[in-house]
mmCIF file with all atom_site columns, C-alpha atoms and ligand atoms in Angstrom:
data_model
loop_
_atom_site.group_PDB
_atom_site.id
_atom_site.type_symbol
_atom_site.label_atom_id
_atom_site.label_alt_id
_atom_site.label_comp_id
_atom_site.label_asym_id
_atom_site.label_entity_id
_atom_site.label_seq_id
_atom_site.pdbx_PDB_ins_code
_atom_site.Cartn_x
_atom_site.Cartn_y
_atom_site.Cartn_z
_atom_site.occupancy
_atom_site.B_iso_or_equiv
_atom_site.pdbx_formal_charge
_atom_site.auth_seq_id
_atom_site.auth_comp_id
_atom_site.auth_asym_id
_atom_site.auth_atom_id
_atom_site.pdbx_PDB_model_num
ATOM   1   C CA . MET A 1 1   ? 8.711   -17.513 14.010  1.00 41.00 ? 1   MET A CA 1
ATOM   2   C CA . ASP A 1 2   ? 5.836   -17.914 11.611  1.00 46.00 ? 2   ASP A CA 1
ATOM   3   C CA . THR A 1 3   ? 5.884   -20.838 9.209   1.00 44.00 ? 3   THR A CA 1
ATOM   4   C CA . PRO A 1 4   ? 6.436   -21.177 6.305   1.00 48.00 ? 4   PRO A CA 1
ATOM   5   C CA . GLY A 1 5   ? 8.659   -18.112 6.031   1.00 58.00 ? 5   GLY A CA 1
ATOM   6   C CA . ASP A 1 6   ? 8.932   -15.410 8.630   1.00 87.00 ? 6   ASP A CA 1
ATOM   7   C CA . MET A 1 7   ? 5.980   -13.233 7.612   1.00 91.00 ? 7   MET A CA 1
ATOM   8   C CA . SER A 1 8   ? 5.169   -12.364 11.234  1.00 92.00 ? 8   SER A CA 1
ATOM   9   C CA . ALA A 1 9   ? 8.561   -10.769 11.747  1.00 91.00 ? 9   ALA A CA 1
ATOM   10  C CA . LEU A 1 10  ? 7.974   -8.577  8.692   1.00 91.00 ? 10  LEU A CA 1
ATOM   11  C CA . ALA A 1 11  ? 4.486   -7.629  9.925   1.00 92.00 ? 11  ALA A CA 1
ATOM   12  C CA . ALA A 1 12  ? 6.018   -6.567  13.239  1.00 91.00 ? 12  ALA A CA 1
ATOM   13  C CA . LEU A 1 13  ? 8.162   -3.921  11.509  1.00 92.00 ? 13  LEU A CA 1
ATOM   14  C CA . ALA A 1 14  ? 5.291   -1.486  10.850  1.00 94.00 ? 14  ALA A CA 1
ATOM   15  C CA . PRO A 1 15  ? 1.534   -1.276  11.503  1.00 97.00 ? 15  PRO A CA 1
ATOM   16  C CA . VAL A 1 16  ? 0.779   -0.477  7.847   1.00 98.00 ? 16  VAL A CA 1
ATOM   17  C CA . VAL A 1 17  ? 1.964   -2.165  4.651   1.00 98.00 ? 17  VAL A CA 1
ATOM   18  C CA . PRO A 1 18  ? 1.622   0.245   1.698   1.00 98.00 ? 18  PRO A CA 1
ATOM   19  C CA . VAL A 1 19  ? 0.065   -1.435  -1.341  1.00 98.00 ? 19  VAL A CA 1
ATOM   20  C CA . LEU A 1 20  ? 1.749   0.203   -4.334  1.00 98.00 ? 20  LEU A CA 1
ATOM   21  C CA . THR A 1 21  ? 0.657   -0.056  -7.955  1.00 98.00 ? 21  THR A CA 1
ATOM   22  C CA . ILE A 1 22  ? 3.494   1.629   -9.839  1.00 98.00 ? 22  ILE A CA 1
ATOM   23  C CA . GLU A 1 23  ? 2.813   2.896   -13.349 1.00 98.00 ? 23  GLU A CA 1
ATOM   24  C CA . ARG A 1 24  ? 6.135   4.671   -14.065 1.00 98.00 ? 24  ARG A CA 1
ATOM   25  C CA . GLN A 1 25  ? 9.478   3.092   -13.394 1.00 98.00 ? 25  GLN A CA 1
ATOM   26  C CA . ALA A 1 26  ? 10.977  6.468   -12.477 1.00 98.00 ? 26  ALA A CA 1
ATOM   27  C CA . ASP A 1 27  ? 8.621   6.716   -9.484  1.00 98.00 ? 27  ASP A CA 1
ATOM   28  C CA . ALA A 1 28  ? 9.707   3.449   -7.864  1.00 98.00 ? 28  ALA A CA 1
ATOM   29  C CA . VAL A 1 29  ? 12.823  4.472   -5.938  1.00 98.00 ? 29  VAL A CA 1
ATOM   30  C CA . PRO A 1 30  ? 11.743  7.973   -4.798  1.00 98.00 ? 30  PRO A CA 1
ATOM   31  C CA . LEU A 1 31  ? 8.359   6.583   -3.755  1.00 98.00 ? 31  LEU A CA 1
ATOM   32  C CA . ALA A 1 32  ? 9.980   3.837   -1.693  1.00 98.00 ? 32  ALA A CA 1
ATOM   33  C CA . GLN A 1 33  ? 12.439  6.306   -0.187  1.00 98.00 ? 33  GLN A CA 1
ATOM   34  C CA . ALA A 1 34  ? 9.601   8.640   0.877   1.00 98.00 ? 34  ALA A CA 1
ATOM   35  C CA . LEU A 1 35  ? 7.728   5.787   2.541   1.00 98.00 ? 35  LEU A CA 1
ATOM   36  C CA . VAL A 1 36  ? 10.848  4.587   4.347   1.00 98.00 ? 36  VAL A CA 1
ATOM   37  C CA . ARG A 1 37  ? 11.615  8.146   5.506   1.00 98.00 ? 37  ARG A CA 1
ATOM   38  C CA . GLY A 1 38  ? 8.085   8.255   6.918   1.00 98.00 ? 38  GLY A CA 1
ATOM   39  C CA . GLY A 1 39  ? 8.734   5.042   8.834   1.00 97.00 ? 39  GLY A CA 1
ATOM   40  C CA . LEU A 1 40  ? 7.083   2.387   6.630   1.00 98.00 ? 40  LEU A CA 1
ATOM   41  C CA . ARG A 1 41  ? 9.709   -0.146  5.598   1.00 96.00 ? 41  ARG A CA 1
ATOM   42  C CA . VAL A 1 42  ? 7.621   -3.101  4.409   1.00 97.00 ? 42  VAL A CA 1
ATOM   43  C CA . LEU A 1 43  ? 6.382   -2.298  0.900   1.00 98.00 ? 43  LEU A CA 1
ATOM   44  C CA . GLU A 1 44  ? 4.114   -4.350  -1.360  1.00 98.00 ? 44  GLU A CA 1
ATOM   45  C CA . ILE A 1 45  ? 4.435   -3.771  -5.108  1.00 98.00 ? 45  ILE A CA 1
ATOM   46  C CA . THR A 1 46  ? 1.423   -5.190  -6.927  1.00 98.00 ? 46  THR A CA 1
ATOM   47  C CA . LEU A 1 47  ? 2.205   -7.166  -10.073 1.00 98.00 ? 47  LEU A CA 1
ATOM   48  C CA . ARG A 1 48  ? -0.467  -5.305  -12.014 1.00 97.00 ? 48  ARG A CA 1
ATOM   49  C CA . THR A 1 49  ? 1.566   -3.059  -14.277 1.00 98.00 ? 49  THR A CA 1
ATOM   50  C CA . GLY A 1 50  ? 4.155   -3.623  -16.961 1.00 98.00 ? 50  GLY A CA 1
ATOM   51  C CA . VAL A 1 51  ? 6.909   -2.094  -14.827 1.00 98.00 ? 51  VAL A CA 1
ATOM   52  C CA . ALA A 1 52  ? 6.051   -3.858  -11.542 1.00 98.00 ? 52  ALA A CA 1
ATOM   53  C CA . LEU A 1 53  ? 8.929   -6.379  -11.585 1.00 98.00 ? 53  LEU A CA 1
ATOM   54  C CA . GLU A 1 54  ? 11.434  -3.780  -12.745 1.00 98.00 ? 54  GLU A CA 1
ATOM   55  C CA . ALA A 1 55  ? 10.212  -1.393  -10.029 1.00 98.00 ? 55  ALA A CA 1
ATOM   56  C CA . LEU A 1 56  ? 10.590  -4.125  -7.446  1.00 98.00 ? 56  LEU A CA 1
ATOM   57  C CA . ARG A 1 57  ? 14.114  -4.883  -8.649  1.00 98.00 ? 57  ARG A CA 1
ATOM   58  C CA . ALA A 1 58  ? 15.117  -1.208  -8.433  1.00 98.00 ? 58  ALA A CA 1
ATOM   59  C CA . ILE A 1 59  ? 13.756  -0.785  -4.905  1.00 98.00 ? 59  ILE A CA 1
ATOM   60  C CA . ALA A 1 60  ? 15.408  -4.023  -3.768  1.00 97.00 ? 60  ALA A CA 1
ATOM   61  C CA . SER A 1 61  ? 18.803  -2.840  -4.961  1.00 97.00 ? 61  SER A CA 1
ATOM   62  C CA . GLU A 1 62  ? 18.611  0.920   -4.315  1.00 98.00 ? 62  GLU A CA 1
ATOM   63  C CA . VAL A 1 63  ? 16.569  1.256   -1.112  1.00 98.00 ? 63  VAL A CA 1
ATOM   64  C CA . PRO A 1 64  ? 18.369  -0.993  1.375   1.00 96.00 ? 64  PRO A CA 1
ATOM   65  C CA . ASP A 1 65  ? 16.189  0.017   4.338   1.00 96.00 ? 65  ASP A CA 1
ATOM   66  C CA . ALA A 1 66  ? 13.033  -1.183  2.581   1.00 97.00 ? 66  ALA A CA 1
ATOM   67  C CA . PHE A 1 67  ? 11.720  -4.749  2.746   1.00 96.00 ? 67  PHE A CA 1
ATOM   68  C CA . VAL A 1 68  ? 10.088  -4.928  -0.642  1.00 97.00 ? 68  VAL A CA 1
ATOM   69  C CA . GLY A 1 69  ? 7.705   -7.685  -1.669  1.00 98.00 ? 69  GLY A CA 1
ATOM   70  C CA . ALA A 1 70  ? 5.363   -8.546  -4.501  1.00 98.00 ? 70  ALA A CA 1
ATOM   71  C CA . GLY A 1 71  ? 1.584   -8.317  -4.286  1.00 98.00 ? 71  GLY A CA 1
ATOM   72  C CA . THR A 1 72  ? -1.201  -9.665  -6.485  1.00 98.00 ? 72  THR A CA 1
ATOM   73  C CA . VAL A 1 73  ? 0.809   -12.876 -6.914  1.00 98.00 ? 73  VAL A CA 1
ATOM   74  C CA . LEU A 1 74  ? -1.670  -15.247 -8.558  1.00 98.00 ? 74  LEU A CA 1
ATOM   75  C CA . ASN A 1 75  ? 0.433   -18.287 -9.452  1.00 98.00 ? 75  ASN A CA 1
ATOM   76  C CA . ALA A 1 76  ? 3.744   -20.092 -9.004  1.00 98.00 ? 76  ALA A CA 1
ATOM   77  C CA . ARG A 1 77  ? 5.288   -18.449 -12.061 1.00 98.00 ? 77  ARG A CA 1
ATOM   78  C CA . GLN A 1 78  ? 4.723   -14.951 -10.715 1.00 98.00 ? 78  GLN A CA 1
ATOM   79  C CA . LEU A 1 79  ? 6.047   -16.044 -7.341  1.00 98.00 ? 79  LEU A CA 1
ATOM   80  C CA . ASP A 1 80  ? 9.251   -17.185 -9.002  1.00 98.00 ? 80  ASP A CA 1
ATOM   81  C CA . GLN A 1 81  ? 9.555   -13.980 -11.055 1.00 98.00 ? 81  GLN A CA 1
ATOM   82  C CA . ALA A 1 82  ? 9.081   -11.905 -7.902  1.00 98.00 ? 82  ALA A CA 1
ATOM   83  C CA . ARG A 1 83  ? 11.716  -13.888 -6.005  1.00 97.00 ? 83  ARG A CA 1
ATOM   84  C CA . GLN A 1 84  ? 14.184  -13.456 -8.866  1.00 97.00 ? 84  GLN A CA 1
ATOM   85  C CA . ALA A 1 85  ? 13.523  -9.705  -8.925  1.00 98.00 ? 85  ALA A CA 1
ATOM   86  C CA . GLY A 1 86  ? 14.538  -9.491  -5.264  1.00 97.00 ? 86  GLY A CA 1
ATOM   87  C CA . ALA A 1 87  ? 11.207  -9.750  -3.454  1.00 97.00 ? 87  ALA A CA 1
ATOM   88  C CA . ARG A 1 88  ? 11.632  -10.456 0.262   1.00 96.00 ? 88  ARG A CA 1
ATOM   89  C CA . PHE A 1 89  ? 8.017   -11.653 0.571   1.00 97.00 ? 89  PHE A CA 1
ATOM   90  C CA . ALA A 1 90  ? 4.918   -12.257 -1.537  1.00 97.00 ? 90  ALA A CA 1
ATOM   91  C CA . VAL A 1 91  ? 1.231   -11.482 -1.058  1.00 98.00 ? 91  VAL A CA 1
ATOM   92  C CA . SER A 1 92  ? -1.775  -12.963 -2.860  1.00 98.00 ? 92  SER A CA 1
ATOM   93  C CA . PRO A 1 93  ? -5.388  -11.733 -2.897  1.00 98.00 ? 93  PRO A CA 1
ATOM   94  C CA . GLY A 1 94  ? -6.710  -15.301 -2.496  1.00 98.00 ? 94  GLY A CA 1
ATOM   95  C CA . CYS A 1 95  ? -4.951  -18.646 -2.683  1.00 97.00 ? 95  CYS A CA 1
ATOM   96  C CA . THR A 1 96  ? -4.926  -21.927 -4.565  1.00 97.00 ? 96  THR A CA 1
ATOM   97  C CA . PRO A 1 97  ? -3.456  -25.258 -3.443  1.00 96.00 ? 97  PRO A CA 1
ATOM   98  C CA . GLY A 1 98  ? -0.803  -24.904 -6.176  1.00 97.00 ? 98  GLY A CA 1
ATOM   99  C CA . LEU A 1 99  ? 0.271   -21.462 -5.056  1.00 98.00 ? 99  LEU A CA 1
ATOM   100 C CA . ALA A 1 100 ? 0.380   -22.490 -1.386  1.00 97.00 ? 100 ALA A CA 1
ATOM   101 C CA . THR A 1 101 ? 2.573   -25.471 -2.282  1.00 97.00 ? 101 THR A CA 1
ATOM   102 C CA . ALA A 1 102 ? 4.901   -23.335 -4.417  1.00 97.00 ? 102 ALA A CA 1
ATOM   103 C CA . ALA A 1 103 ? 5.174   -20.678 -1.714  1.00 96.00 ? 103 ALA A CA 1
ATOM   104 C CA . ALA A 1 104 ? 6.000   -23.202 0.987   1.00 94.00 ? 104 ALA A CA 1
ATOM   105 C CA . ALA A 1 105 ? 8.621   -24.811 -1.268  1.00 94.00 ? 105 ALA A CA 1
ATOM   106 C CA . SER A 1 106 ? 10.183  -21.461 -2.170  1.00 94.00 ? 106 SER A CA 1
ATOM   107 C CA . GLY A 1 107 ? 10.883  -20.519 1.430   1.00 92.00 ? 107 GLY A CA 1
ATOM   108 C CA . LEU A 1 108 ? 9.837   -16.949 0.621   1.00 95.00 ? 108 LEU A CA 1
ATOM   109 C CA . PRO A 1 109 ? 7.688   -15.422 3.379   1.00 96.00 ? 109 PRO A CA 1
ATOM   110 C CA . PHE A 1 110 ? 4.160   -15.550 2.004   1.00 97.00 ? 110 PHE A CA 1
ATOM   111 C CA . LEU A 1 111 ? 0.960   -13.753 3.004   1.00 97.00 ? 111 LEU A CA 1
ATOM   112 C CA . PRO A 1 112 ? -1.908  -15.649 1.358   1.00 98.00 ? 112 PRO A CA 1
ATOM   113 C CA . GLY A 1 113 ? -5.294  -13.998 0.983   1.00 98.00 ? 113 GLY A CA 1
ATOM   114 C CA . VAL A 1 114 ? -8.490  -15.397 2.474   1.00 98.00 ? 114 VAL A CA 1
ATOM   115 C CA . GLN A 1 115 ? -12.111 -14.331 2.639   1.00 98.00 ? 115 GLN A CA 1
ATOM   116 C CA . THR A 1 116 ? -13.728 -17.289 4.429   1.00 98.00 ? 116 THR A CA 1
ATOM   117 C CA . VAL A 1 117 ? -13.205 -19.451 7.498   1.00 98.00 ? 117 VAL A CA 1
ATOM   118 C CA . SER A 1 118 ? -12.691 -22.530 5.331   1.00 98.00 ? 118 SER A CA 1
ATOM   119 C CA . GLU A 1 119 ? -9.933  -20.836 3.333   1.00 98.00 ? 119 GLU A CA 1
ATOM   120 C CA . ALA A 1 120 ? -8.275  -19.784 6.575   1.00 98.00 ? 120 ALA A CA 1
ATOM   121 C CA . MET A 1 121 ? -8.510  -23.363 7.898   1.00 98.00 ? 121 MET A CA 1
ATOM   122 C CA . MET A 1 122 ? -7.010  -24.765 4.695   1.00 97.00 ? 122 MET A CA 1
ATOM   123 C CA . LEU A 1 123 ? -4.015  -22.425 4.950   1.00 97.00 ? 123 LEU A CA 1
ATOM   124 C CA . ALA A 1 124 ? -3.609  -23.026 8.691   1.00 97.00 ? 124 ALA A CA 1
ATOM   125 C CA . GLU A 1 125 ? -3.446  -26.746 7.921   1.00 96.00 ? 125 GLU A CA 1
ATOM   126 C CA . ARG A 1 126 ? -0.509  -25.969 5.625   1.00 95.00 ? 126 ARG A CA 1
ATOM   127 C CA . GLY A 1 127 ? 1.315   -23.996 8.308   1.00 94.00 ? 127 GLY A CA 1
ATOM   128 C CA . PHE A 1 128 ? 0.373   -20.424 7.421   1.00 95.00 ? 128 PHE A CA 1
ATOM   129 C CA . SER A 1 129 ? -0.653  -18.545 10.565  1.00 95.00 ? 129 SER A CA 1
ATOM   130 C CA . LEU A 1 130 ? -0.661  -14.953 9.266   1.00 97.00 ? 130 LEU A CA 1
ATOM   131 C CA . LEU A 1 131 ? -3.196  -14.377 6.491   1.00 98.00 ? 131 LEU A CA 1
ATOM   132 C CA . LYS A 1 132 ? -4.311  -11.436 4.399   1.00 98.00 ? 132 LYS A CA 1
ATOM   133 C CA . PHE A 1 133 ? -8.038  -10.785 4.905   1.00 98.00 ? 133 PHE A CA 1
ATOM   134 C CA . PHE A 1 134 ? -9.143  -9.438  1.527   1.00 98.00 ? 134 PHE A CA 1
ATOM   135 C CA . PRO A 1 135 ? -11.149 -7.491  0.525   1.00 98.00 ? 135 PRO A CA 1
ATOM   136 C CA . ALA A 1 136 ? -11.457 -6.616  4.205   1.00 98.00 ? 136 ALA A CA 1
ATOM   137 C CA . ASP A 1 137 ? -14.085 -3.926  4.267   1.00 96.00 ? 137 ASP A CA 1
ATOM   138 C CA . ALA A 1 138 ? -16.283 -5.491  1.570   1.00 96.00 ? 138 ALA A CA 1
ATOM   139 C CA . ALA A 1 139 ? -16.048 -8.992  3.071   1.00 97.00 ? 139 ALA A CA 1
ATOM   140 C CA . GLY A 1 140 ? -17.188 -8.243  6.592   1.00 97.00 ? 140 GLY A CA 1
ATOM   141 C CA . GLY A 1 141 ? -14.540 -5.930  8.011   1.00 98.00 ? 141 GLY A CA 1
ATOM   142 C CA . LEU A 1 142 ? -14.231 -5.561  11.765  1.00 98.00 ? 142 LEU A CA 1
ATOM   143 C CA . GLY A 1 143 ? -17.260 -7.774  12.431  1.00 98.00 ? 143 GLY A CA 1
ATOM   144 C CA . TRP A 1 144 ? -15.734 -10.713 10.547  1.00 98.00 ? 144 TRP A CA 1
ATOM   145 C CA . LEU A 1 145 ? -12.412 -10.391 12.339  1.00 98.00 ? 145 LEU A CA 1
ATOM   146 C CA . LYS A 1 146 ? -14.087 -10.232 15.768  1.00 98.00 ? 146 LYS A CA 1
ATOM   147 C CA . ALA A 1 147 ? -16.317 -13.204 14.990  1.00 98.00 ? 147 ALA A CA 1
ATOM   148 C CA . VAL A 1 148 ? -13.500 -15.484 13.814  1.00 98.00 ? 148 VAL A CA 1
ATOM   149 C CA . ALA A 1 149 ? -11.138 -14.650 16.687  1.00 98.00 ? 149 ALA A CA 1
ATOM   150 C CA . PRO A 1 150 ? -12.452 -17.340 19.090  1.00 98.00 ? 150 PRO A CA 1
ATOM   151 C CA . PRO A 1 151 ? -12.679 -20.273 16.622  1.00 98.00 ? 151 PRO A CA 1
ATOM   152 C CA . LEU A 1 152 ? -9.503  -19.331 14.713  1.00 98.00 ? 152 LEU A CA 1
ATOM   153 C CA . ALA A 1 153 ? -7.533  -18.518 17.845  1.00 97.00 ? 153 ALA A CA 1
ATOM   154 C CA . GLY A 1 154 ? -4.169  -19.438 16.357  1.00 93.00 ? 154 GLY A CA 1
ATOM   155 C CA . LEU A 1 155 ? -4.468  -17.147 13.348  1.00 98.00 ? 155 LEU A CA 1
ATOM   156 C CA . ARG A 1 156 ? -3.689  -13.484 12.808  1.00 97.00 ? 156 ARG A CA 1
ATOM   157 C CA . PHE A 1 157 ? -4.618  -11.307 9.873   1.00 98.00 ? 157 PHE A CA 1
ATOM   158 C CA . CYS A 1 158 ? -3.465  -8.413  7.728   1.00 98.00 ? 158 CYS A CA 1
ATOM   159 C CA . PRO A 1 159 ? -6.782  -6.898  6.598   1.00 98.00 ? 159 PRO A CA 1
ATOM   160 C CA . THR A 1 160 ? -6.498  -5.073  3.278   1.00 98.00 ? 160 THR A CA 1
ATOM   161 C CA . GLY A 1 161 ? -9.008  -3.449  0.955   1.00 98.00 ? 161 GLY A CA 1
ATOM   162 C CA . GLY A 1 162 ? -11.073 -0.401  1.881   1.00 98.00 ? 162 GLY A CA 1
ATOM   163 C CA . ILE A 1 163 ? -8.839  0.586   4.790   1.00 98.00 ? 163 ILE A CA 1
ATOM   164 C CA . GLY A 1 164 ? -7.758  4.193   5.317   1.00 97.00 ? 164 GLY A CA 1
ATOM   165 C CA . PRO A 1 165 ? -6.793  6.607   8.057   1.00 96.00 ? 165 PRO A CA 1
ATOM   166 C CA . ASP A 1 166 ? -10.358 6.681   9.469   1.00 97.00 ? 166 ASP A CA 1
ATOM   167 C CA . ASN A 1 167 ? -10.827 2.953   10.058  1.00 97.00 ? 167 ASN A CA 1
ATOM   168 C CA . ALA A 1 168 ? -7.202  1.711   10.355  1.00 98.00 ? 168 ALA A CA 1
ATOM   169 C CA . PRO A 1 169 ? -7.049  2.411   14.132  1.00 97.00 ? 169 PRO A CA 1
ATOM   170 C CA . ALA A 1 170 ? -10.130 0.247   14.753  1.00 98.00 ? 170 ALA A CA 1
ATOM   171 C CA . TYR A 1 171 ? -8.638  -2.649  12.757  1.00 98.00 ? 171 TYR A CA 1
ATOM   172 C CA . LEU A 1 172 ? -5.293  -2.303  14.517  1.00 98.00 ? 172 LEU A CA 1
ATOM   173 C CA . SER A 1 173 ? -6.986  -2.394  17.933  1.00 97.00 ? 173 SER A CA 1
ATOM   174 C CA . LEU A 1 174 ? -8.022  -6.038  17.379  1.00 98.00 ? 174 LEU A CA 1
ATOM   175 C CA . ALA A 1 175 ? -5.789  -8.689  18.931  1.00 97.00 ? 175 ALA A CA 1
ATOM   176 C CA . ASN A 1 176 ? -5.964  -10.905 15.826  1.00 97.00 ? 176 ASN A CA 1
ATOM   177 C CA . VAL A 1 177 ? -4.774  -8.098  13.509  1.00 98.00 ? 177 VAL A CA 1
ATOM   178 C CA . ALA A 1 178 ? -1.000  -8.027  13.029  1.00 97.00 ? 178 ALA A CA 1
ATOM   179 C CA . CYS A 1 179 ? -0.944  -5.089  10.612  1.00 97.00 ? 179 CYS A CA 1
ATOM   180 C CA . VAL A 1 180 ? -3.126  -3.597  7.881   1.00 98.00 ? 180 VAL A CA 1
ATOM   181 C CA . GLY A 1 181 ? -2.456  -3.057  4.184   1.00 98.00 ? 181 GLY A CA 1
ATOM   182 C CA . GLY A 1 182 ? -3.616  -0.220  1.993   1.00 98.00 ? 182 GLY A CA 1
ATOM   183 C CA . SER A 1 183 ? -2.967  2.142   -0.837  1.00 98.00 ? 183 SER A CA 1
ATOM   184 C CA . TRP A 1 184 ? -3.981  5.315   0.989   1.00 98.00 ? 184 TRP A CA 1
ATOM   185 C CA . VAL A 1 185 ? -0.427  6.225   2.008   1.00 98.00 ? 185 VAL A CA 1
ATOM   186 C CA . ALA A 1 186 ? 0.583   6.624   -1.634  1.00 98.00 ? 186 ALA A CA 1
ATOM   187 C CA . PRO A 1 187 ? -2.379  8.217   -3.449  1.00 98.00 ? 187 PRO A CA 1
ATOM   188 C CA . GLN A 1 188 ? -2.147  8.060   -7.231  1.00 97.00 ? 188 GLN A CA 1
ATOM   189 C CA . ASP A 1 189 ? -2.607  11.834  -7.534  1.00 98.00 ? 189 ASP A CA 1
ATOM   190 C CA . ALA A 1 190 ? 0.400   12.440  -5.267  1.00 98.00 ? 190 ALA A CA 1
ATOM   191 C CA . VAL A 1 191 ? 2.542   9.945   -7.179  1.00 98.00 ? 191 VAL A CA 1
ATOM   192 C CA . ALA A 1 192 ? 1.464   11.508  -10.500 1.00 97.00 ? 192 ALA A CA 1
ATOM   193 C CA . VAL A 1 193 ? 2.970   14.861  -9.506  1.00 98.00 ? 193 VAL A CA 1
ATOM   194 C CA . GLN A 1 194 ? 5.821   13.246  -7.539  1.00 98.00 ? 194 GLN A CA 1
ATOM   195 C CA . ASP A 1 195 ? 4.725   14.879  -4.298  1.00 98.00 ? 195 ASP A CA 1
ATOM   196 C CA . TRP A 1 196 ? 7.073   12.805  -2.136  1.00 98.00 ? 196 TRP A CA 1
ATOM   197 C CA . THR A 1 197 ? 6.707   15.203  0.807   1.00 98.00 ? 197 THR A CA 1
ATOM   198 C CA . ARG A 1 198 ? 2.982   14.504  1.026   1.00 98.00 ? 198 ARG A CA 1
ATOM   199 C CA . ILE A 1 199 ? 3.606   10.769  0.809   1.00 98.00 ? 199 ILE A CA 1
ATOM   200 C CA . GLU A 1 200 ? 6.261   10.937  3.526   1.00 98.00 ? 200 GLU A CA 1
ATOM   201 C CA . ARG A 1 201 ? 3.748   12.779  5.734   1.00 98.00 ? 201 ARG A CA 1
ATOM   202 C CA . LEU A 1 202 ? 1.032   10.181  5.104   1.00 98.00 ? 202 LEU A CA 1
ATOM   203 C CA . ALA A 1 203 ? 3.541   7.414   5.835   1.00 98.00 ? 203 ALA A CA 1
ATOM   204 C CA . ALA A 1 204 ? 4.615   9.044   9.101   1.00 98.00 ? 204 ALA A CA 1
ATOM   205 C CA . ALA A 1 205 ? 0.984   9.291   10.238  1.00 98.00 ? 205 ALA A CA 1
ATOM   206 C CA . ALA A 1 206 ? 0.416   5.632   9.328   1.00 98.00 ? 206 ALA A CA 1
ATOM   207 C CA . ALA A 1 207 ? 3.654   4.516   11.000  1.00 97.00 ? 207 ALA A CA 1
ATOM   208 C CA . SER A 1 208 ? 2.565   6.143   14.253  1.00 97.00 ? 208 SER A CA 1
ATOM   209 C CA . LEU A 1 209 ? -0.669  4.121   14.484  1.00 97.00 ? 209 LEU A CA 1
ATOM   210 C CA . LYS A 1 210 ? -0.697  1.995   17.620  1.00 88.00 ? 210 LYS A CA 1
ATOM   211 C CA . ARG A 1 211 ? -1.148  -1.729  17.937  1.00 81.00 ? 211 ARG A CA 1
ATOM   212 C CA . PRO A 1 212 ? -2.254  -3.463  21.181  1.00 71.00 ? 212 PRO A CA 1
HETATM 213 C C1 . 3PG B 2 .   ? -5.415  -3.871  -3.411  1.00 89.36 ? 1   3PG B C1 1
HETATM 214 O O1 . 3PG B 2 .   ? -5.200  -5.032  -3.641  1.00 89.36 ? 1   3PG B O1 1
HETATM 215 O O2 . 3PG B 2 .   ? -5.614  -3.008  -4.270  1.00 89.36 ? 1   3PG B O2 1
HETATM 216 C C2 . 3PG B 2 .   ? -5.351  -3.519  -1.999  1.00 89.36 ? 1   3PG B C2 1
HETATM 217 O O3 . 3PG B 2 .   ? -6.273  -4.262  -1.315  1.00 89.36 ? 1   3PG B O3 1
HETATM 218 C C3 . 3PG B 2 .   ? -5.502  -2.089  -1.707  1.00 89.36 ? 1   3PG B C3 1
HETATM 219 O O4 . 3PG B 2 .   ? -6.799  -1.789  -1.450  1.00 89.36 ? 1   3PG B O4 1
HETATM 220 P P1 . 3PG B 2 .   ? -7.135  -0.286  -1.124  1.00 89.36 ? 1   3PG B P1 1
HETATM 221 O O5 . 3PG B 2 .   ? -6.830  0.514   -2.355  1.00 89.36 ? 1   3PG B O5 1
HETATM 222 O O6 . 3PG B 2 .   ? -8.608  -0.311  -0.791  1.00 89.36 ? 1   3PG B O6 1
HETATM 223 O O7 . 3PG B 2 .   ? -6.280  0.120   0.041   1.00 89.36 ? 1   3PG B O7 1
#
């Protein structure tokens, strides 16, 4: 059991967490259904569009096999809005003391973003042991994760940002990587033409990636 909130149990459900930026409300449910059919059940909806909360609410109520959460959560207010919309977890690109406090108090599983060892230490001190490493590829990628494994032995990461089918296996082969996040399983051009078959296929390939 991870603390605060059981983020580790969610990360164990699939090797890849799709990062979804939904522009049209009508896409939300069929997109989530395609990903779940492909085997990816933990879905992150970024709070970057006008329909994000409504999309999250629809998936939470109409796709029972999905564990839907909110991404790009920047403050306590958004965390609360996400929880009220039915989010089962929340993800942030970085973190502030205020957001960490609000997340711990909410009881909602929370995946806070870090880019440095000091940020990771600050969150570990507050009881978070699974962290989003963002933006993974731009901030040091595999080399960073390998280098921090010995000193940050108690921590695991969900690297996100710049990850795709070519480099996901290398990330997932690291012992301190619990899962990876990325948008590649739901390309915007496929969503635009509602090509759910292609997205299901991409999800199935991602779901079959192995972890140690
Ligand atoms: C994001 O916040 O947009 C995610 O990190 C996704 O990044 P990606 O598009 O590089 O997968």
